Coordinates of C-alpha atoms and ligand atoms in Angstrom, one line a residue:
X755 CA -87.7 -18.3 -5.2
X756 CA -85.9 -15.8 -2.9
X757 CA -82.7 -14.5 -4.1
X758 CA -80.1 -16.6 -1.8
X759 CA -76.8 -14.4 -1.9
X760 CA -73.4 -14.7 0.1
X761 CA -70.8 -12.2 0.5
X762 CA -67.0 -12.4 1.1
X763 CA -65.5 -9.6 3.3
X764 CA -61.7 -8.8 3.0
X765 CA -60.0 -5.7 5.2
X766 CA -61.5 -3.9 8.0
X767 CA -64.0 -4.0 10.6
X768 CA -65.5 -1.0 8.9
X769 CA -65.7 -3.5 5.9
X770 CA -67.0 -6.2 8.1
X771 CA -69.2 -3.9 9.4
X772 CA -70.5 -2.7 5.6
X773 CA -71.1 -6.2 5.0
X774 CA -73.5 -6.3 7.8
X775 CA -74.9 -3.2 6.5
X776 CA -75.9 -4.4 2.7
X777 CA -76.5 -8.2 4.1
X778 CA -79.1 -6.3 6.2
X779 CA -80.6 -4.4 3.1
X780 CA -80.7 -7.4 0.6
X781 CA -82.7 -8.8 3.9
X782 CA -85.1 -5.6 3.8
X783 CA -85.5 -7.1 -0.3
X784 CA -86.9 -10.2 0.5
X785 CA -83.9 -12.4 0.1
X786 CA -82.3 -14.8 2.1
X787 CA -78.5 -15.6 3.0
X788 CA -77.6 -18.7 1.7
X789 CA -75.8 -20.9 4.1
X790 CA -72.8 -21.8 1.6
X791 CA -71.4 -20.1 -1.4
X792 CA -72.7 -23.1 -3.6
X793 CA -76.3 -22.5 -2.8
X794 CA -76.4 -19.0 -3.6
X795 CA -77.7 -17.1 -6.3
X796 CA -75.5 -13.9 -5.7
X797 CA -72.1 -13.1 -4.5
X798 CA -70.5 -10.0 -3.1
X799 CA -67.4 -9.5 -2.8
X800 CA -66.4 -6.6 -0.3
X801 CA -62.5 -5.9 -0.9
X802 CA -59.5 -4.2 0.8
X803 CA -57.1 -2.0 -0.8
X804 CA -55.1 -0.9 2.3
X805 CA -52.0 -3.3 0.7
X806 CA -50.9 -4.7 -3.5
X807 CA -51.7 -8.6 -1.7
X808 CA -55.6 -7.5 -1.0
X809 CA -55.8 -6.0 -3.6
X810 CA -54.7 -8.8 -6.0
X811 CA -56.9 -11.4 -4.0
X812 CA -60.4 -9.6 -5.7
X813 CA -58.6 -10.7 -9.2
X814 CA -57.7 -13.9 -8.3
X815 CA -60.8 -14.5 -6.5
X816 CA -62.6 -13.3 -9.9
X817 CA -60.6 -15.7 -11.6
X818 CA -61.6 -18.8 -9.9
X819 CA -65.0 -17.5 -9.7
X820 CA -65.7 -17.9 -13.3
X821 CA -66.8 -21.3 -12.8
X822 CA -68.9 -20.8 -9.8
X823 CA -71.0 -18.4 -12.0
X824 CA -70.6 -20.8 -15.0
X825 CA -72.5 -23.8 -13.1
X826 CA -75.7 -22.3 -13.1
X827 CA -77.3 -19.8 -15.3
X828 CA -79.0 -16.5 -13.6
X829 CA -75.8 -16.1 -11.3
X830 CA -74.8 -12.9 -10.2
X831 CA -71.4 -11.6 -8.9
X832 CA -71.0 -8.1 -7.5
X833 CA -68.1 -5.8 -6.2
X834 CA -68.0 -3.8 -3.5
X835 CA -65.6 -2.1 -1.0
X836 CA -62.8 -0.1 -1.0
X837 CA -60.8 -1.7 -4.8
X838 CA -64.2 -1.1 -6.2
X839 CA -63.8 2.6 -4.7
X840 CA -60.8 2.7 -6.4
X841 CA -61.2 1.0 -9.6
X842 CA -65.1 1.8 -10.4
X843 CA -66.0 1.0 -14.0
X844 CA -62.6 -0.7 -15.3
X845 CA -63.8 -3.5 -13.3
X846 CA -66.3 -4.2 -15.3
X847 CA -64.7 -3.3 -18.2
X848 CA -62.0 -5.5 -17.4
X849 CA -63.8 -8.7 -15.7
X850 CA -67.0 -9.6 -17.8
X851 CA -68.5 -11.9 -15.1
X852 CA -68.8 -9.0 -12.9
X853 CA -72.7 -7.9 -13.2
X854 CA -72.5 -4.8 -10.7
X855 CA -70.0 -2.4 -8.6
X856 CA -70.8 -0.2 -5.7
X857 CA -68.5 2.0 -4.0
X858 CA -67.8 2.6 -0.1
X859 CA -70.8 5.7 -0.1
X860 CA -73.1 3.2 -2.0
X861 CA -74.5 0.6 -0.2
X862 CA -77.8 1.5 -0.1
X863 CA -78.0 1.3 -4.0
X864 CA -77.2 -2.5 -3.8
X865 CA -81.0 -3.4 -3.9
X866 CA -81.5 -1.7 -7.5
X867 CA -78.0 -3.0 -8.6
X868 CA -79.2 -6.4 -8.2
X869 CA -82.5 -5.7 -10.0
X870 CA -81.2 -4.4 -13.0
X871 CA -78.3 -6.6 -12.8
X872 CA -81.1 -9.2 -13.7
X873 CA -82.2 -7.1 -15.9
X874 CA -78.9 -7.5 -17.8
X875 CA -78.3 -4.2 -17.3
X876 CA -74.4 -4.1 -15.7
X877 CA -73.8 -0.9 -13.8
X878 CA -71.3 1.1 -11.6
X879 CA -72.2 3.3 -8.5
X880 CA -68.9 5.0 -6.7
X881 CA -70.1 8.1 -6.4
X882 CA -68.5 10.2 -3.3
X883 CA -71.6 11.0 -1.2
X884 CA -70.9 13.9 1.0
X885 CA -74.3 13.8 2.6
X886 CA -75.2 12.0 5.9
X887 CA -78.2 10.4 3.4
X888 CA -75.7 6.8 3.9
X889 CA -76.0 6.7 7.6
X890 CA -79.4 6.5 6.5
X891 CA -80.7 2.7 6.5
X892 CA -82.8 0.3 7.9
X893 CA -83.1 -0.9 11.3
X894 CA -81.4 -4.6 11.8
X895 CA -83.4 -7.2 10.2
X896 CA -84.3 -10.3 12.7
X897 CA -82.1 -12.3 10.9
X898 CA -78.8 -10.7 11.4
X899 CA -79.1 -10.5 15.2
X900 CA -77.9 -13.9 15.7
X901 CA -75.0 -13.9 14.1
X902 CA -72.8 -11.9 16.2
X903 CA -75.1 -12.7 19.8
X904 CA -74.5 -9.4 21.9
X905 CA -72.7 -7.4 20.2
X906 CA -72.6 -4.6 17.4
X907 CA -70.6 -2.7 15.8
X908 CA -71.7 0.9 15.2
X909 CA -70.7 3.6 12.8
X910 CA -70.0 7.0 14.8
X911 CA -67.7 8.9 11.7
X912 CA -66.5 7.5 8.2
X913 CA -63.5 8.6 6.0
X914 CA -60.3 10.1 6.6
X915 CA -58.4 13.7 6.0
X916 CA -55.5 12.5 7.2
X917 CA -53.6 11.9 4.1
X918 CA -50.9 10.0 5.6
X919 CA -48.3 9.3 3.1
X920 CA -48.4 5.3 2.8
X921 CA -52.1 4.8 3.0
X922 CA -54.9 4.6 0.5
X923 CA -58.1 4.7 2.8
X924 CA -58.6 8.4 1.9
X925 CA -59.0 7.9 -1.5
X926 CA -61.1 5.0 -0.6
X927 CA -63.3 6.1 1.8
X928 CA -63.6 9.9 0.9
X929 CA -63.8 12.9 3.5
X930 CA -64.3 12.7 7.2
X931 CA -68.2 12.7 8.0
X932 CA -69.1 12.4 11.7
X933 CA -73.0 11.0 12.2
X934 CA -75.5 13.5 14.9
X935 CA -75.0 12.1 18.5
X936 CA -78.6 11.5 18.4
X937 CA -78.4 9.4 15.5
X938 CA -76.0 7.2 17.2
X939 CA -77.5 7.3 20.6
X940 CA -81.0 6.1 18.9
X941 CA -79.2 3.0 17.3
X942 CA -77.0 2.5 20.3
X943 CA -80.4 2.5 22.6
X944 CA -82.4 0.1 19.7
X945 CA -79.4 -2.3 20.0
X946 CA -79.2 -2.6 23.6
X947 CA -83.2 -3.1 23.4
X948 CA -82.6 -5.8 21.3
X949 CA -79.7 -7.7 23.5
X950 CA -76.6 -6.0 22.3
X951 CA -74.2 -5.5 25.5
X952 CA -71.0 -4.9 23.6
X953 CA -70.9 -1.6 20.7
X954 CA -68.0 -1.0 18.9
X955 CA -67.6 2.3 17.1
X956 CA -66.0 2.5 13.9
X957 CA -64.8 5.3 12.3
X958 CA -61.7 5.1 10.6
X959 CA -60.1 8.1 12.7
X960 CA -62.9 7.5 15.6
X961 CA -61.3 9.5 18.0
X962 CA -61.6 13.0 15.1
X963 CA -65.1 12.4 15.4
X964 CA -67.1 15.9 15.5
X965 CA -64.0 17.8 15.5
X966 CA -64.2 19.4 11.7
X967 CA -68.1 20.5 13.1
X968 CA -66.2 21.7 16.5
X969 CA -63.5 23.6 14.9
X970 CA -65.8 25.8 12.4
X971 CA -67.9 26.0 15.7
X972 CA -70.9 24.3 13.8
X973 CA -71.2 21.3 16.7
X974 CA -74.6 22.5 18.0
X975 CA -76.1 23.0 14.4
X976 CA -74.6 19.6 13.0
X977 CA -75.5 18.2 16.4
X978 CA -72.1 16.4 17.1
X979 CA -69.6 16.8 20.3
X980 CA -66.1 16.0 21.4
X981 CA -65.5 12.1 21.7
X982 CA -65.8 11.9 25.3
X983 CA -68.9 13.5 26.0
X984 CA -70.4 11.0 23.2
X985 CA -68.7 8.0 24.9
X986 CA -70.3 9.6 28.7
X987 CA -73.5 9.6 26.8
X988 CA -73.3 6.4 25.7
X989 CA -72.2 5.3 28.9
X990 CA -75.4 6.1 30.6
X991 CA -77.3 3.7 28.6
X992 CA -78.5 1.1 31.0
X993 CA -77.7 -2.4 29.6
X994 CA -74.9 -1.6 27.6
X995 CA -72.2 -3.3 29.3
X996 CA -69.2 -3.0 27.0
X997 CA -68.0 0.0 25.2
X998 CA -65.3 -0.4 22.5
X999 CA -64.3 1.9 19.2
X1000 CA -61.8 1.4 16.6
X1001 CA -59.5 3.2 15.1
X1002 CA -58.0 5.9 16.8
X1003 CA -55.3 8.3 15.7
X1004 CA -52.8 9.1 18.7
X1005 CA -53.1 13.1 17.6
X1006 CA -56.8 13.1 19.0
X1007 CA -56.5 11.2 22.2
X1008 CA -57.1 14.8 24.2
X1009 CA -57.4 15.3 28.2
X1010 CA -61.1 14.2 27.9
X1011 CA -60.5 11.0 26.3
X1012 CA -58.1 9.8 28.7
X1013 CA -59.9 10.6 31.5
X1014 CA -62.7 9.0 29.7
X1015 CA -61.3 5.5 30.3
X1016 CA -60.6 6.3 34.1
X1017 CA -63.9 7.8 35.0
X1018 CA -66.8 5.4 32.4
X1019 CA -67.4 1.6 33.3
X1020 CA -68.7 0.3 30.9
X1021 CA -65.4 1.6 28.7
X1022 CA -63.1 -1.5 28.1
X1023 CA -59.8 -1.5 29.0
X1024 CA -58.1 -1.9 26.3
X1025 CA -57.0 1.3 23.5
X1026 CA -55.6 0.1 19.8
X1027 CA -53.0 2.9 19.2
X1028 CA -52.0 2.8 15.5
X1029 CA -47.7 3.7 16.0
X1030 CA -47.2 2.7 12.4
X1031 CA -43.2 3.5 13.7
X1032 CA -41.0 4.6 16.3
X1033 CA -38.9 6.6 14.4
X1034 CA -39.4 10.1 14.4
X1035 CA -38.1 10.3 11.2
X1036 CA -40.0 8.2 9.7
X1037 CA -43.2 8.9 11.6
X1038 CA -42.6 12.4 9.6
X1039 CA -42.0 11.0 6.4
X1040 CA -45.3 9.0 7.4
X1041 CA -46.8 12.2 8.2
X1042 CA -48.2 10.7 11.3
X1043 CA -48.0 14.6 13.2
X1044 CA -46.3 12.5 16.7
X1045 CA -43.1 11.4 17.8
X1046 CA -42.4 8.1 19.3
X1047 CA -42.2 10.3 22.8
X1048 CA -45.3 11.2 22.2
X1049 CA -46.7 7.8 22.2
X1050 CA -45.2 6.7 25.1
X1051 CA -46.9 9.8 27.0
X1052 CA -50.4 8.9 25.9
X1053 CA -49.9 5.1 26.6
X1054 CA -49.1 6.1 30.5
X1055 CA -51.1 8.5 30.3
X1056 CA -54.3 5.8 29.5
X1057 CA -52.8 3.6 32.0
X1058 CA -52.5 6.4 34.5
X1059 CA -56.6 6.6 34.4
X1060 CA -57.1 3.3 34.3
X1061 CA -54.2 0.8 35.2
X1062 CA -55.6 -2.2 33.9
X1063 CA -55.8 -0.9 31.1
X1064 CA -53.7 -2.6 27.5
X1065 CA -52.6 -0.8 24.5
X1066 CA -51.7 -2.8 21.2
X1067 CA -50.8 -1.7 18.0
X1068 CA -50.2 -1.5 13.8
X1069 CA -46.7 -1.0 13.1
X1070 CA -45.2 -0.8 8.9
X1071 CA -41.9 -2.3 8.6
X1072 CA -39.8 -1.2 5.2
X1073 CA -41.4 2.3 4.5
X1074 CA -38.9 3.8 2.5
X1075 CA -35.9 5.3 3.8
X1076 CA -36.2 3.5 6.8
X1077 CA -32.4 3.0 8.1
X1078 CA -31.6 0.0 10.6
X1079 CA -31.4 2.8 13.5
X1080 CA -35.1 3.8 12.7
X1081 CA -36.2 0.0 12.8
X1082 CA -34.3 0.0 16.3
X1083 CA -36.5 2.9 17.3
X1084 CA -39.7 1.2 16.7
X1085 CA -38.2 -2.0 18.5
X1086 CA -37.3 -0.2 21.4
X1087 CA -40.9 2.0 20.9
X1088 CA -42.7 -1.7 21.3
X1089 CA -40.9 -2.5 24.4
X1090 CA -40.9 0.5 25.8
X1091 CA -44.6 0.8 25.9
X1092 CA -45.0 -3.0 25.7
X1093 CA -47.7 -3.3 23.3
X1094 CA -49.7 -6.7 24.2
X1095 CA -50.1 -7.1 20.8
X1096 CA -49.7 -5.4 17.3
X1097 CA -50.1 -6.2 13.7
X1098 CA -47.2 -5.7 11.7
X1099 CA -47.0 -5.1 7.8
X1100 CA -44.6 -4.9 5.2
X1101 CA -44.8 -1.7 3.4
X1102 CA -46.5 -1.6 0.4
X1103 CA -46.4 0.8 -2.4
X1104 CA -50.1 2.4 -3.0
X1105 CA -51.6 4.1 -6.2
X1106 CA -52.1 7.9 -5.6
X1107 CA -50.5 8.2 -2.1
X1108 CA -47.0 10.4 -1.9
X1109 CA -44.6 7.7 0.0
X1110 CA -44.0 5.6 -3.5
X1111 CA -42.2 8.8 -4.8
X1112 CA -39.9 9.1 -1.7
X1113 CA -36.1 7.8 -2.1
X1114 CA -34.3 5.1 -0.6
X1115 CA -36.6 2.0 -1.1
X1116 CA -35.7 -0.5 1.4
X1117 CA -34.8 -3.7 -0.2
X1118 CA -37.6 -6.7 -0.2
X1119 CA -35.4 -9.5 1.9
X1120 CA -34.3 -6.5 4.5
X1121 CA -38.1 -5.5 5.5
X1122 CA -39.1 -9.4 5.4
X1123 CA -36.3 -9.7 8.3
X1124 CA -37.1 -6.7 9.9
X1125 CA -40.9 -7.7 10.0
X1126 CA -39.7 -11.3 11.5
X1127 CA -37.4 -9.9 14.2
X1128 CA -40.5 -6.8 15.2
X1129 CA -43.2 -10.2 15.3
X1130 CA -40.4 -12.3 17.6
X1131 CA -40.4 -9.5 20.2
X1132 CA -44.0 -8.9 20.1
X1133 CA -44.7 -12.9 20.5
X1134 CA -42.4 -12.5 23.5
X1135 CA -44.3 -9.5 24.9
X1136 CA -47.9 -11.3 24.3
X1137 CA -46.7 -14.2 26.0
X1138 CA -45.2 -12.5 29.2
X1139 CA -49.1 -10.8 29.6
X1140 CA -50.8 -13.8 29.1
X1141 CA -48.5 -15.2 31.7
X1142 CA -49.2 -11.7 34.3
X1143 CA -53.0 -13.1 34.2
X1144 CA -52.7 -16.6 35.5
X1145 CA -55.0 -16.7 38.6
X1146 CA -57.1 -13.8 37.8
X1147 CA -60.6 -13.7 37.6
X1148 CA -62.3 -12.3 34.3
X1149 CA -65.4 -11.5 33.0
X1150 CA -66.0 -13.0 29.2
X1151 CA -68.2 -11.9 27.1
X1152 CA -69.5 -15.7 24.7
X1153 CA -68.7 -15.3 21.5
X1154 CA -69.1 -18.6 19.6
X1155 CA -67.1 -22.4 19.5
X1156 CA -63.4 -21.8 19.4
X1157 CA -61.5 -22.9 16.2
X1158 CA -60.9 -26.4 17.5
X1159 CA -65.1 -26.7 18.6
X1160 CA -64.5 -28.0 21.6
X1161 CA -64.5 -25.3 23.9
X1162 CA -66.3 -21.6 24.0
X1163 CA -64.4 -19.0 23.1
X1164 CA -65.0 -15.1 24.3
X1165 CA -63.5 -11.7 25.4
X1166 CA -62.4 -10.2 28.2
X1167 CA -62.4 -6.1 28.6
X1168 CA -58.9 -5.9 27.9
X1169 CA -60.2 -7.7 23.9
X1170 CA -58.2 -10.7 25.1
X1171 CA -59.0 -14.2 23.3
X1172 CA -60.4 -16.3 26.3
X1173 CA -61.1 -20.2 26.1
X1174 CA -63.4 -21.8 28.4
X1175 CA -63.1 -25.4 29.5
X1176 CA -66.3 -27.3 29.8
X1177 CA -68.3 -24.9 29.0
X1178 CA -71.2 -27.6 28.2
X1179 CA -70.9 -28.0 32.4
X1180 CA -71.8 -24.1 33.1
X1181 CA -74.6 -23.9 30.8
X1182 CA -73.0 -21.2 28.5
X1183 CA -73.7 -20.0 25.3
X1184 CA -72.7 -17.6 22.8
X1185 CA -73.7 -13.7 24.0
X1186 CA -73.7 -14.8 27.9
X1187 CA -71.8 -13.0 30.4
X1188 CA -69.5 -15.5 32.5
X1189 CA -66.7 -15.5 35.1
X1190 CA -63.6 -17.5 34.1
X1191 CA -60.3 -18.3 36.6
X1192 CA -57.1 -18.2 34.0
X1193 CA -55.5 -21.1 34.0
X1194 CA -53.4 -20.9 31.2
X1195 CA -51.4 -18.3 28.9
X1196 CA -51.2 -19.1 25.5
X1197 CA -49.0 -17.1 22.8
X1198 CA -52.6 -16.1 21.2
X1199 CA -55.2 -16.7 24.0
X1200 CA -56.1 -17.2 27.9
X1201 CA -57.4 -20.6 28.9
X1202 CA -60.6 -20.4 31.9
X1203 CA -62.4 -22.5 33.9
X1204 CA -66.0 -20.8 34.0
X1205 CA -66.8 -20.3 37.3
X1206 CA -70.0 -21.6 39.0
X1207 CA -72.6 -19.2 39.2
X1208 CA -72.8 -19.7 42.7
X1209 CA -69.5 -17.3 43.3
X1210 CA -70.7 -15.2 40.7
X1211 CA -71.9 -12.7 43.4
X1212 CA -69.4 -12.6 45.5
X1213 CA -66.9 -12.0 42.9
X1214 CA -68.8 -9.1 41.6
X1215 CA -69.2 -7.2 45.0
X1216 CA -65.1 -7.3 45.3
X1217 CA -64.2 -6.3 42.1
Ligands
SAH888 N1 -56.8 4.7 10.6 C1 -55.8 3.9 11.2 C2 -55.3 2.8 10.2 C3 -56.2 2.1 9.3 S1 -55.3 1.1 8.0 C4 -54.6 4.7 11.7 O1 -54.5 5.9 11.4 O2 -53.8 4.2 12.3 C5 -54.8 -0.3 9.0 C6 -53.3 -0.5 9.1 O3 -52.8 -0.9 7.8 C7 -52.5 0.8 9.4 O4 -52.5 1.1 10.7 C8 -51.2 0.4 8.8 O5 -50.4 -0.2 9.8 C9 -51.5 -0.6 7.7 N2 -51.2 0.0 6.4 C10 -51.9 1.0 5.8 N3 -51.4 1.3 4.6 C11 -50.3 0.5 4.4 C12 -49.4 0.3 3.4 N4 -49.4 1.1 2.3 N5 -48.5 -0.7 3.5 C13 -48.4 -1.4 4.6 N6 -49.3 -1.3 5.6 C14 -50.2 -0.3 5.6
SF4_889 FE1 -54.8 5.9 6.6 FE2 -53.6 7.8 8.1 FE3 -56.2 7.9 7.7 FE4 -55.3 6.0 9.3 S1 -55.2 8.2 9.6 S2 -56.8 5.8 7.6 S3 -53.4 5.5 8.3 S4 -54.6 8.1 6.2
F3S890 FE1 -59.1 -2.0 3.7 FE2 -60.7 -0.1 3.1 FE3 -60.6 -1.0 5.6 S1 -58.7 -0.3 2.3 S2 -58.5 -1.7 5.7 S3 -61.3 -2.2 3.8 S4 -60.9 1.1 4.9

């Protein structure tokens, strides 16, 4: 019988989207997903490094899993992502039940893994790949288009010379590598062909993309271009509806970019701006190359091109040296440019970066009360938008039953959660296109009433 695996994804939607990636190759292979982890023959684990807590969840995970693999013979567990980047062959030195690892330039060696996994041979494959041979794979198998009805991520750039001094993804992910525009305009077009309205790019600096090629002048040979001419390409591609990427760095929003999101429609209105802190301090102990004034320019300046436009954020409480006057700064940073949302993170100390050898380590209890008072303003400051969109009209994008399975949940542009009342009534389903009246702000989503299709026109022609 088929090889049923499953895999578990931690991190990223670069991760998610690598999980997509090898679930699509072990479908190439001739096996199946399984539909729970106790049916299947082989489990992945994609992990996370960014903080200690994901990293620590792939060894307790391993832990627990020793039984899983125990119950029936033949099982097979393998490790992938960015800890197994990291870590390579000490986690099979150290974890026996592991059969294979792969690292984040890998994926496409997962098929032989498995096979001489069952072979009982237990190997290792992290080798940094500078080629563009991983962008090579196979088109998306049948049986992953349903899962995500509509939309796709796609992969436009991948690793990061940013070296910030907190973060690990670097040393995870390897050198920046931006993909020809051909390349990503063929997939777009092969997507959209296949009922994909919404792409995401990923790239974990998105925004840099091309600009190594652009600055040695080698664009036209390695066939890439600035951001926004790639985003007006992709644009132009009829059927593609929604346009998203993910994450930026604020140092390569340029002239173009902003104008970008005043000038292309299918470009969502909404821009994740990583501010990590509004301290200018500490932005340079982050070595994040802005100031918190900067910031605020490129948030007006994105709503300047397109007023509808929101802008949320990640923000690290506790990085060291951080004084009570620098948290202020990043408080008054968040409200100044009134983030609609942000995720928030307690510093934490990563192998090989520089910030664990600065001075002044900010206590534990101070960061976990810093971290509580930042998330109190922001819950005030996603409430108050939810509340500016009662009695508006939006367009959502299905995406699948909300959490509580009675009612559809979906998207707006702006990337807002939007929950649909009686959506049995309108005839929706997951990857349709409805309108929705707001009739409620929540503190984590927008409740709509779908309209009837019968306005559906007329609503359209006055937007
Ligand atoms: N490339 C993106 C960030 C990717 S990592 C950027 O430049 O902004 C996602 C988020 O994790 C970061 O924005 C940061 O807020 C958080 N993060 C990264 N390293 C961290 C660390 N050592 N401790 C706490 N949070 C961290
Ligand atoms: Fe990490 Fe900085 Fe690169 Fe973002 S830009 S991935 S925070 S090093
Ligand atoms: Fe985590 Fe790697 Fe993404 S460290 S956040 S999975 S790039």
């Amino acid at each position: 019988m088929a090889t049923r695996f499953s895999i578990r994804t931690s991190g990223c939607q670069m991760n998610v989207h690598d999980t997509e990636k090898v679930a699509n190759l072990l479908h190439h292979a001739g096996m199946n997903g399984a539909a729970e982890e106790a049916d299947a023959d082989l489990l992945i684990l994609n992990t996370c490094s960014i903080r200690e807590k994901a990293e620590h969840r792939l060894y307790s995970d391993l832990g627990t899993l020793r039984a899983w693999k125990a119950e029936r013979a033949g099982r097979l567990i393998g490790v992938g992502g960015c800890v197994a980047q990291q870590e390579g062959d000490t986690i099979l030195r150290r974890f026996p039940q592991v059969d294979f690892v792969f690292g984040t330039h890998n994926l496409r060696h997962v098929p032989a893994l498995i096979d001489d996994a069952k072979a009982g041979r237990r190997r290792v494959e992290t080798e940094e790949n500078r080629s563009l041979e991983r962008f090579d794979l196979p088109e998306r198998h049948p049986a992953l288009s349903h899962t995500t009805p509509g939309r796709a991520f796609l992969t436009v750039m991948e690793g990061c010379d940013m070296f910030c001094s907190f973060c690990i993804v670097p040393r995870t992910r390897g050198r920046e590598i931006s993909r020809p525009a051909q390349a990503i305009l063929d997939e777009a077009r092969h997507l959209v062909e296949h009922g994909v309205c919404e792409i995401t790019l990923l790239g974990q600096t998105v925004n840099a993309y091309g600009r190594h090629d652009l600055r040695r002048g080698h664009s036209a040979r390695a066939g890439t271009m600035p951001f926004h001419q790639l985003l007006a390409q992709l644009d132009a591609i009829p059927g593609l509806r929604r346009l998203r990427y993910t994450s930026p760095h604020p140092i390569f929003f340029d002239e173009g970019l902003i104008r970008a999101h005043g000038e292309l429609e299918s470009l969502c209105p909404h821009v994740h701006l990583p501010a990590q802190s509004g301290s200018d301090r500490i932005l340079d102990a982050m070595r994040r190359r802005y100031t918190g004034d900067e910031l605020r320019a490129i948030a007006s300046a994105l709503r300047g091109a397109r007023p509808d436009l929101v802008v949320t954020t990640d923000l690290i409480v506790g990085f060291p040296g951080e004084r009570d006057e620098d948290f202020a700064d990043t408080l008054r940073l968040v409200q100044d440019i009134g983030f609609v949302d942000s995720y928030s993170f307690k510093y934490s100390a990563r192998p090989g970066t520089r910030a664990p050898t600065l001075e002044d380590a900010v206590a534990p209890d101070r960061a976990q009360e810093r971290l509580e008072a930042l998330q109190a303003l922001q819950r005030d400051l996603t409430i108050a938008y939810h509340r500016s969109r009662v009695g508006q009209d939006v367009e959502v994008l299905v995406e699948g039953w909300s959490r509580r399975g009675h009612q559809l949940s979906g998207r707006d542009p702006q990337h807002r959660i939007v929950n649909l009342e009686a959506p049995g009534e309108a005839g929706l389903e997951p990857g349709a296109f409805t309108w929705a009246r707001v009739v409620e702000a929540t503190p984590h989503s927008l409740l709509g009433e779908p309209l009837p299709p019968a306005n559906l026109l007329g609503i359209a022609s006055f937007r």
